[in-house]
Each structure stands twice: as structure tokens, then as C-alpha cells.
PDB file of C-alpha atoms in Angstrom:
ATOM      1  CA  UNK A   1       0.000   0.000   0.000  1.00 91.00           C
ATOM      2  CA  UNK A   2       1.257   3.472  -0.867  1.00 95.00           C
ATOM      3  CA  UNK A   3       1.926   5.936   1.930  1.00 97.00           C
ATOM      4  CA  UNK A   4       0.818   9.532   2.198  1.00 98.00           C
ATOM      5  CA  UNK A   5       3.861  11.558   3.268  1.00 98.00           C
ATOM      6  CA  UNK A   6       3.879  15.142   4.520  1.00 97.00           C
ATOM      7  CA  UNK A   7       7.096  16.971   3.552  1.00 96.00           C
ATOM      8  CA  UNK A   8       7.434  20.465   5.011  1.00 94.00           C
ATOM      9  CA  UNK A   9      10.027  22.896   6.303  1.00 92.00           C
ATOM     10  CA  UNK A  10       9.416  24.289   9.786  1.00 94.00           C
ATOM     11  CA  UNK A  11      11.080  26.791  12.074  1.00 93.00           C
ATOM     12  CA  UNK A  12      12.403  25.548  15.411  1.00 95.00           C
ATOM     13  CA  UNK A  13       9.411  27.166  17.099  1.00 95.00           C
ATOM     14  CA  UNK A  14       7.060  25.118  14.940  1.00 93.00           C
ATOM     15  CA  UNK A  15       5.882  27.413  12.140  1.00 93.00           C
ATOM     16  CA  UNK A  16       5.608  26.453   8.460  1.00 92.00           C
ATOM     17  CA  UNK A  17       4.742  29.940   7.229  1.00 87.00           C
ATOM     18  CA  UNK A  18       5.905  33.301   8.456  1.00 80.00           C
ATOM     19  CA  UNK A  19       3.577  35.957   9.869  1.00 77.00           C
ATOM     20  CA  UNK A  20       2.808  37.338   6.394  1.00 73.00           C
ATOM     21  CA  UNK A  21       2.071  33.941   4.843  1.00 66.00           C
ATOM     22  CA  UNK A  22       5.529  33.412   3.385  1.00 61.00           C
ATOM     23  CA  UNK A  23       6.594  29.781   2.997  1.00 60.00           C
ATOM     24  CA  UNK A  24      10.293  28.917   3.145  1.00 54.00           C
ATOM     25  CA  UNK A  25      11.322  32.380   1.987  1.00 61.00           C
ATOM     26  CA  UNK A  26      14.163  33.835   3.947  1.00 72.00           C
ATOM     27  CA  UNK A  27      14.078  31.637   7.015  1.00 76.00           C
ATOM     28  CA  UNK A  28      14.690  28.080   5.747  1.00 80.00           C
ATOM     29  CA  UNK A  29      18.368  27.068   5.889  1.00 74.00           C
ATOM     30  CA  UNK A  30      18.264  25.891   2.277  1.00 77.00           C
ATOM     31  CA  UNK A  31      21.597  24.807   0.835  1.00 84.00           C
ATOM     32  CA  UNK A  32      23.104  21.972  -1.242  1.00 87.00           C
ATOM     33  CA  UNK A  33      22.581  19.524   1.652  1.00 89.00           C
ATOM     34  CA  UNK A  34      18.865  20.284   1.822  1.00 88.00           C
ATOM     35  CA  UNK A  35      18.583  20.154  -1.968  1.00 87.00           C
ATOM     36  CA  UNK A  36      20.016  16.625  -1.884  1.00 91.00           C
ATOM     37  CA  UNK A  37      17.752  15.691   1.037  1.00 91.00           C
ATOM     38  CA  UNK A  38      14.681  16.939  -0.863  1.00 90.00           C
ATOM     39  CA  UNK A  39      15.690  14.990  -3.973  1.00 91.00           C
ATOM     40  CA  UNK A  40      16.021  11.816  -1.878  1.00 92.00           C
ATOM     41  CA  UNK A  41      12.563  12.299  -0.384  1.00 93.00           C
ATOM     42  CA  UNK A  42      10.912  13.133  -3.703  1.00 92.00           C
ATOM     43  CA  UNK A  43      12.559  10.145  -5.426  1.00 94.00           C
ATOM     44  CA  UNK A  44      10.292   7.897  -3.315  1.00 95.00           C
ATOM     45  CA  UNK A  45       7.102   9.579  -4.608  1.00 96.00           C
ATOM     46  CA  UNK A  46       5.296   9.609  -7.927  1.00 97.00           C
ATOM     47  CA  UNK A  47       2.284  11.688  -6.886  1.00 97.00           C
ATOM     48  CA  UNK A  48       2.037  15.183  -5.390  1.00 97.00           C
ATOM     49  CA  UNK A  49      -0.964  16.147  -3.269  1.00 97.00           C
ATOM     50  CA  UNK A  50      -1.858  19.843  -3.080  1.00 96.00           C
ATOM     51  CA  UNK A  51      -4.547  22.179  -1.915  1.00 95.00           C
ATOM     52  CA  UNK A  52      -5.664  25.050  -4.137  1.00 94.00           C
ATOM     53  CA  UNK A  53      -3.271  27.752  -2.935  1.00 91.00           C
ATOM     54  CA  UNK A  54      -0.084  25.725  -3.239  1.00 92.00           C
ATOM     55  CA  UNK A  55      -1.144  24.336  -6.619  1.00 95.00           C
ATOM     56  CA  UNK A  56      -1.704  27.852  -7.962  1.00 94.00           C
ATOM     57  CA  UNK A  57       1.600  29.092  -6.542  1.00 91.00           C
ATOM     58  CA  UNK A  58       3.563  26.120  -7.931  1.00 93.00           C
ATOM     59  CA  UNK A  59       1.840  26.285 -11.317  1.00 95.00           C
ATOM     60  CA  UNK A  60       2.673  29.977 -11.613  1.00 93.00           C
ATOM     61  CA  UNK A  61       6.396  29.250 -11.119  1.00 91.00           C
ATOM     62  CA  UNK A  62       7.687  25.785 -12.027  1.00 92.00           C
ATOM     63  CA  UNK A  63       6.599  25.536 -15.694  1.00 92.00           C
ATOM     64  CA  UNK A  64       8.677  28.669 -16.420  1.00 92.00           C
ATOM     65  CA  UNK A  65      11.906  27.319 -14.866  1.00 92.00           C
ATOM     66  CA  UNK A  66      13.235  25.339 -17.885  1.00 90.00           C
ATOM     67  CA  UNK A  67      13.298  28.508 -20.015  1.00 91.00           C
ATOM     68  CA  UNK A  68      14.740  30.695 -17.246  1.00 92.00           C
ATOM     69  CA  UNK A  69      18.487  31.186 -17.905  1.00 92.00           C
ATOM     70  CA  UNK A  70      19.167  32.052 -14.264  1.00 93.00           C
ATOM     71  CA  UNK A  71      17.593  28.828 -12.899  1.00 91.00           C
ATOM     72  CA  UNK A  72      20.005  26.525 -11.068  1.00 89.00           C
ATOM     73  CA  UNK A  73      20.540  22.913 -12.085  1.00 89.00           C
ATOM     74  CA  UNK A  74      18.653  21.852  -8.954  1.00 87.00           C
ATOM     75  CA  UNK A  75      15.686  24.015  -9.992  1.00 89.00           C
ATOM     76  CA  UNK A  76      15.776  22.588 -13.526  1.00 92.00           C
ATOM     77  CA  UNK A  77      15.854  19.023 -12.179  1.00 92.00           C
ATOM     78  CA  UNK A  78      12.958  19.744  -9.838  1.00 91.00           C
ATOM     79  CA  UNK A  79      10.955  21.380 -12.642  1.00 93.00           C
ATOM     80  CA  UNK A  80      11.474  18.282 -14.795  1.00 93.00           C
ATOM     81  CA  UNK A  81      10.423  15.984 -11.936  1.00 94.00           C
ATOM     82  CA  UNK A  82       7.327  17.986 -11.086  1.00 94.00           C
ATOM     83  CA  UNK A  83       6.268  18.256 -14.738  1.00 94.00           C
ATOM     84  CA  UNK A  84       6.122  14.479 -15.185  1.00 94.00           C
ATOM     85  CA  UNK A  85       4.777  13.681 -11.699  1.00 96.00           C
ATOM     86  CA  UNK A  86       1.063  13.096 -11.138  1.00 97.00           C
ATOM     87  CA  UNK A  87      -0.503  16.058  -9.347  1.00 97.00           C
ATOM     88  CA  UNK A  88      -3.778  15.693  -7.441  1.00 97.00           C
ATOM     89  CA  UNK A  89      -5.329  19.009  -6.448  1.00 97.00           C
ATOM     90  CA  UNK A  90      -8.041  19.154  -3.787  1.00 97.00           C
ATOM     91  CA  UNK A  91     -10.246  22.233  -4.042  1.00 96.00           C
ATOM     92  CA  UNK A  92     -13.910  23.053  -3.740  1.00 95.00           C
ATOM     93  CA  UNK A  93     -13.451  26.409  -5.491  1.00 96.00           C
ATOM     94  CA  UNK A  94     -11.315  25.653  -8.566  1.00 95.00           C
ATOM     95  CA  UNK A  95     -13.220  24.741 -11.713  1.00 95.00           C
ATOM     96  CA  UNK A  96     -10.284  23.095 -13.487  1.00 95.00           C
ATOM     97  CA  UNK A  97      -6.547  22.426 -13.309  1.00 96.00           C
ATOM     98  CA  UNK A  98      -4.457  22.856 -16.414  1.00 93.00           C
ATOM     99  CA  UNK A  99      -0.960  21.689 -15.536  1.00 94.00           C
ATOM    100  CA  UNK A 100       0.384  18.530 -17.172  1.00 92.00           C
ATOM    101  CA  UNK A 101      -0.583  15.331 -15.293  1.00 95.00           C
ATOM    102  CA  UNK A 102      -2.937  17.215 -12.948  1.00 97.00           C
ATOM    103  CA  UNK A 103      -6.401  16.307 -11.856  1.00 96.00           C
ATOM    104  CA  UNK A 104      -8.897  18.069  -9.649  1.00 97.00           C
ATOM    105  CA  UNK A 105     -10.799  16.501  -6.750  1.00 97.00           C
ATOM    106  CA  UNK A 106     -13.658  18.608  -5.423  1.00 96.00           C
ATOM    107  CA  UNK A 107     -15.195  16.328  -2.754  1.00 94.00           C
ATOM    108  CA  UNK A 108     -14.825  13.115  -0.734  1.00 95.00           C
ATOM    109  CA  UNK A 109     -11.260  13.846   0.413  1.00 96.00           C
ATOM    110  CA  UNK A 110     -10.980  10.873   2.758  1.00 96.00           C
ATOM    111  CA  UNK A 111     -12.375   8.418   0.214  1.00 97.00           C
ATOM    112  CA  UNK A 112     -10.135   9.767  -2.552  1.00 96.00           C
ATOM    113  CA  UNK A 113      -6.951   9.573  -0.436  1.00 97.00           C
ATOM    114  CA  UNK A 114      -7.784   6.019   0.653  1.00 97.00           C
ATOM    115  CA  UNK A 115      -8.412   5.044  -2.984  1.00 97.00           C
ATOM    116  CA  UNK A 116      -5.089   6.587  -4.025  1.00 97.00           C
ATOM    117  CA  UNK A 117      -3.308   4.614  -1.296  1.00 97.00           C
ATOM    118  CA  UNK A 118      -4.637   1.385  -2.814  1.00 97.00           C
ATOM    119  CA  UNK A 119      -3.286   2.122  -6.305  1.00 96.00           C
ATOM    120  CA  UNK A 120       0.074   0.748  -7.432  1.00 95.00           C
ATOM    121  CA  UNK A 121       3.047   3.069  -7.479  1.00 95.00           C
ATOM    122  CA  UNK A 122       5.388   4.989  -5.242  1.00 97.00           C
ATOM    123  CA  UNK A 123       4.360   7.095  -2.259  1.00 97.00           C
ATOM    124  CA  UNK A 124       2.308  10.283  -2.452  1.00 98.00           C
ATOM    125  CA  UNK A 125       3.791  13.478  -1.019  1.00 98.00           C
ATOM    126  CA  UNK A 126       2.027  16.540   0.324  1.00 97.00           C
ATOM    127  CA  UNK A 127       4.504  19.161  -0.843  1.00 91.00           C
ATOM    128  CA  UNK A 128       3.646  22.371   0.956  1.00 87.00           C
ATOM    129  CA  UNK A 129      -0.112  22.901   1.379  1.00 92.00           C
ATOM    130  CA  UNK A 130       0.058  23.246   5.178  1.00 93.00           C
ATOM    131  CA  UNK A 131      -3.631  24.181   5.571  1.00 93.00           C
ATOM    132  CA  UNK A 132      -4.714  21.169   3.545  1.00 95.00           C
ATOM    133  CA  UNK A 133      -2.229  19.080   5.550  1.00 96.00           C
ATOM    134  CA  UNK A 134      -3.985  20.215   8.740  1.00 95.00           C
ATOM    135  CA  UNK A 135      -7.246  18.856   7.300  1.00 95.00           C
ATOM    136  CA  UNK A 136      -5.576  15.550   6.370  1.00 96.00           C
ATOM    137  CA  UNK A 137      -4.086  15.313   9.896  1.00 95.00           C
ATOM    138  CA  UNK A 138      -7.553  15.787  11.372  1.00 94.00           C
ATOM    139  CA  UNK A 139      -8.757  12.896   9.190  1.00 94.00           C
ATOM    140  CA  UNK A 140      -5.724  10.833  10.335  1.00 93.00           C
ATOM    141  CA  UNK A 141      -4.679  10.124   6.734  1.00 96.00           C
ATOM    142  CA  UNK A 142      -0.963  11.009   6.880  1.00 97.00           C
ATOM    143  CA  UNK A 143       1.331   7.991   7.253  1.00 97.00           C
ATOM    144  CA  UNK A 144       4.716   9.742   7.538  1.00 97.00           C
ATOM    145  CA  UNK A 145       5.864  13.193   8.553  1.00 97.00           C
ATOM    146  CA  UNK A 146       9.128  14.302   6.922  1.00 97.00           C
ATOM    147  CA  UNK A 147       9.899  17.622   8.545  1.00 96.00           C
ATOM    148  CA  UNK A 148      13.032  19.700   8.047  1.00 95.00           C
ATOM    149  CA  UNK A 149      13.522  21.982  11.046  1.00 95.00           C
ATOM    150  CA  UNK A 150      15.542  25.140  10.402  1.00 93.00           C
ATOM    151  CA  UNK A 151      17.569  26.719  13.233  1.00 94.00           C
ATOM    152  CA  UNK A 152      15.489  29.866  13.417  1.00 92.00           C
ATOM    153  CA  UNK A 153      12.730  31.236  15.620  1.00 93.00           C
ATOM    154  CA  UNK A 154      10.197  33.300  13.675  1.00 90.00           C
ATOM    155  CA  UNK A 155       7.820  34.030  16.556  1.00 90.00           C
ATOM    156  CA  UNK A 156       4.520  33.798  14.759  1.00 90.00           C
ATOM    157  CA  UNK A 157       2.884  32.464  11.635  1.00 90.00           C
ATOM    158  CA  UNK A 158       1.059  29.291  10.631  1.00 91.00           C
ATOM    159  CA  UNK A 159       1.859  26.391  12.974  1.00 93.00           C
ATOM    160  CA  UNK A 160       2.948  22.996  11.682  1.00 94.00           C
ATOM    161  CA  UNK A 161       0.234  21.252  13.701  1.00 94.00           C
ATOM    162  CA  UNK A 162      -3.211  22.753  14.139  1.00 91.00           C
ATOM    163  CA  UNK A 163      -6.690  21.522  14.953  1.00 88.00           C
ATOM    164  CA  UNK A 164      -5.860  17.960  15.961  1.00 89.00           C
ATOM    165  CA  UNK A 165      -8.786  16.396  17.759  1.00 87.00           C
ATOM    166  CA  UNK A 166      -7.158  13.107  18.689  1.00 88.00           C
ATOM    167  CA  UNK A 167      -3.666  12.035  19.702  1.00 91.00           C
ATOM    168  CA  UNK A 168      -1.584  10.581  16.860  1.00 91.00           C
ATOM    169  CA  UNK A 169       1.260   8.362  18.038  1.00 94.00           C
ATOM    170  CA  UNK A 170       4.446   8.629  15.983  1.00 96.00           C
ATOM    171  CA  UNK A 171       7.721   6.716  15.858  1.00 98.00           C
ATOM    172  CA  UNK A 172      10.986   8.414  14.883  1.00 98.00           C
ATOM    173  CA  UNK A 173      12.472   6.330  12.064  1.00 97.00           C
ATOM    174  CA  UNK A 174      15.189   8.684  10.804  1.00 96.00           C
ATOM    175  CA  UNK A 175      16.974  11.884  11.707  1.00 97.00           C
ATOM    176  CA  UNK A 176      19.750  13.809   9.991  1.00 96.00           C
ATOM    177  CA  UNK A 177      21.716  16.872  10.986  1.00 95.00           C
ATOM    178  CA  UNK A 178      22.817  19.172   8.187  1.00 94.00           C
ATOM    179  CA  UNK A 179      25.832  21.517   8.088  1.00 92.00           C
ATOM    180  CA  UNK A 180      23.446  24.495   8.140  1.00 91.00           C
ATOM    181  CA  UNK A 181      22.164  23.399  11.553  1.00 93.00           C
ATOM    182  CA  UNK A 182      18.869  22.169  10.090  1.00 94.00           C
ATOM    183  CA  UNK A 183      17.559  18.795  11.211  1.00 96.00           C
ATOM    184  CA  UNK A 184      15.652  16.343   9.018  1.00 96.00           C
ATOM    185  CA  UNK A 185      13.123  14.286  10.955  1.00 97.00           C
ATOM    186  CA  UNK A 186      11.079  11.359   9.682  1.00 97.00           C
ATOM    187  CA  UNK A 187       8.217  10.130  11.849  1.00 98.00           C
ATOM    188  CA  UNK A 188       5.968   7.238  10.976  1.00 97.00           C
ATOM    189  CA  UNK A 189       2.423   6.951  12.291  1.00 95.00           C
ATOM    190  CA  UNK A 190       2.079   4.055  14.742  1.00 94.00           C
ATOM    191  CA  UNK A 191      -0.819   1.864  13.639  1.00 81.00           C
TER     192      UNK A 191
END
């Protein structure tokens, strides 16, 4: 059975977005180590799960990277990966999704995720979409949490965990320390 994996960057004080809604910008200790770490995580997935906002943000940026002369090799590689990867967008307000290999799901989130888990293939990764991730946490649908913690305190913003109604037991299955001081944590849900 495929797993649903949450992959997010967080500040040490537990925020995934800054106070003005910024994700990763300026406070994530992103360097070559974290690029390699992200590539390793994404190599285990063949499907991206997004909410509306992250889909729109990603779609406005990544398709333009291959023709951008100032894009790094890492950005070009990621753009190629994301172009060919299946993208499932959950939104009640979007009417359509137009990116290659994308499909829109407007209802029955829990049923759709459980159906996706039963399909053959690699894991599915929630890449960003922290608000949608909160909803999936509340439905207890996330199997692994892959969190990169940056050595910074941002004081306020959107918390990594929000609105949980029940305790979710986790087991630490991997941890890495990066030269930047960031820590990569992988927790698996205890069944």
C-alpha cells in the first residue's frame, strides 16, 4: 500500500509559514545539503498532493523554470520531476486544473486519499499545502511526517500542527543533521 507523506520545512518554534504567509522564503536554511535531502525524499514519490493555494503558486512558477536562464541545475531538475509527476489538487473552489498530469478533486477527500493509497506506485507526497495538511491530519490520513527543522525562531505564523482532535502516536524512524544546523526528521504513524 502506498503511503501519504507530509514533507514540510518548519522553524524551530514550529511554524511552516511566516507571519505574512511566506513559505520557506528567507528563514529556511536551504543549501546543497537540503537540496540533496529533498531529492532523496521526492525520489520515493510519484504523486504530489496539493490544496488550491499551493497548486496555484507552484503552477505559476515551475513551468517557467526550464526557459529561465538564471535557474540553477537543482531548480531545472525539480521542474522536470514535477512536470512528469502526477498532481492531485483538492479544491472546492477551482473549476479546473491545467498543468500537465494534474487532476482536480472537489469532494470526498478521505475516500479519494484512501483510494489513491490502494493504487500501485510509489508514495504520495504533500509538498507544501500546510492548511490542507492540517485537514488531512484531522482525518488521520498522513502515514509519515518528513519535517526539516531550520535553526530559526520566527515568533509567529502558521503552525505545523493545528486543529488535531485526537492524539496521533508517531515513531521516529530517521533523523539527519545538516551543516546548516537544520535537522531532518522522519516520523511514521504508529498503527
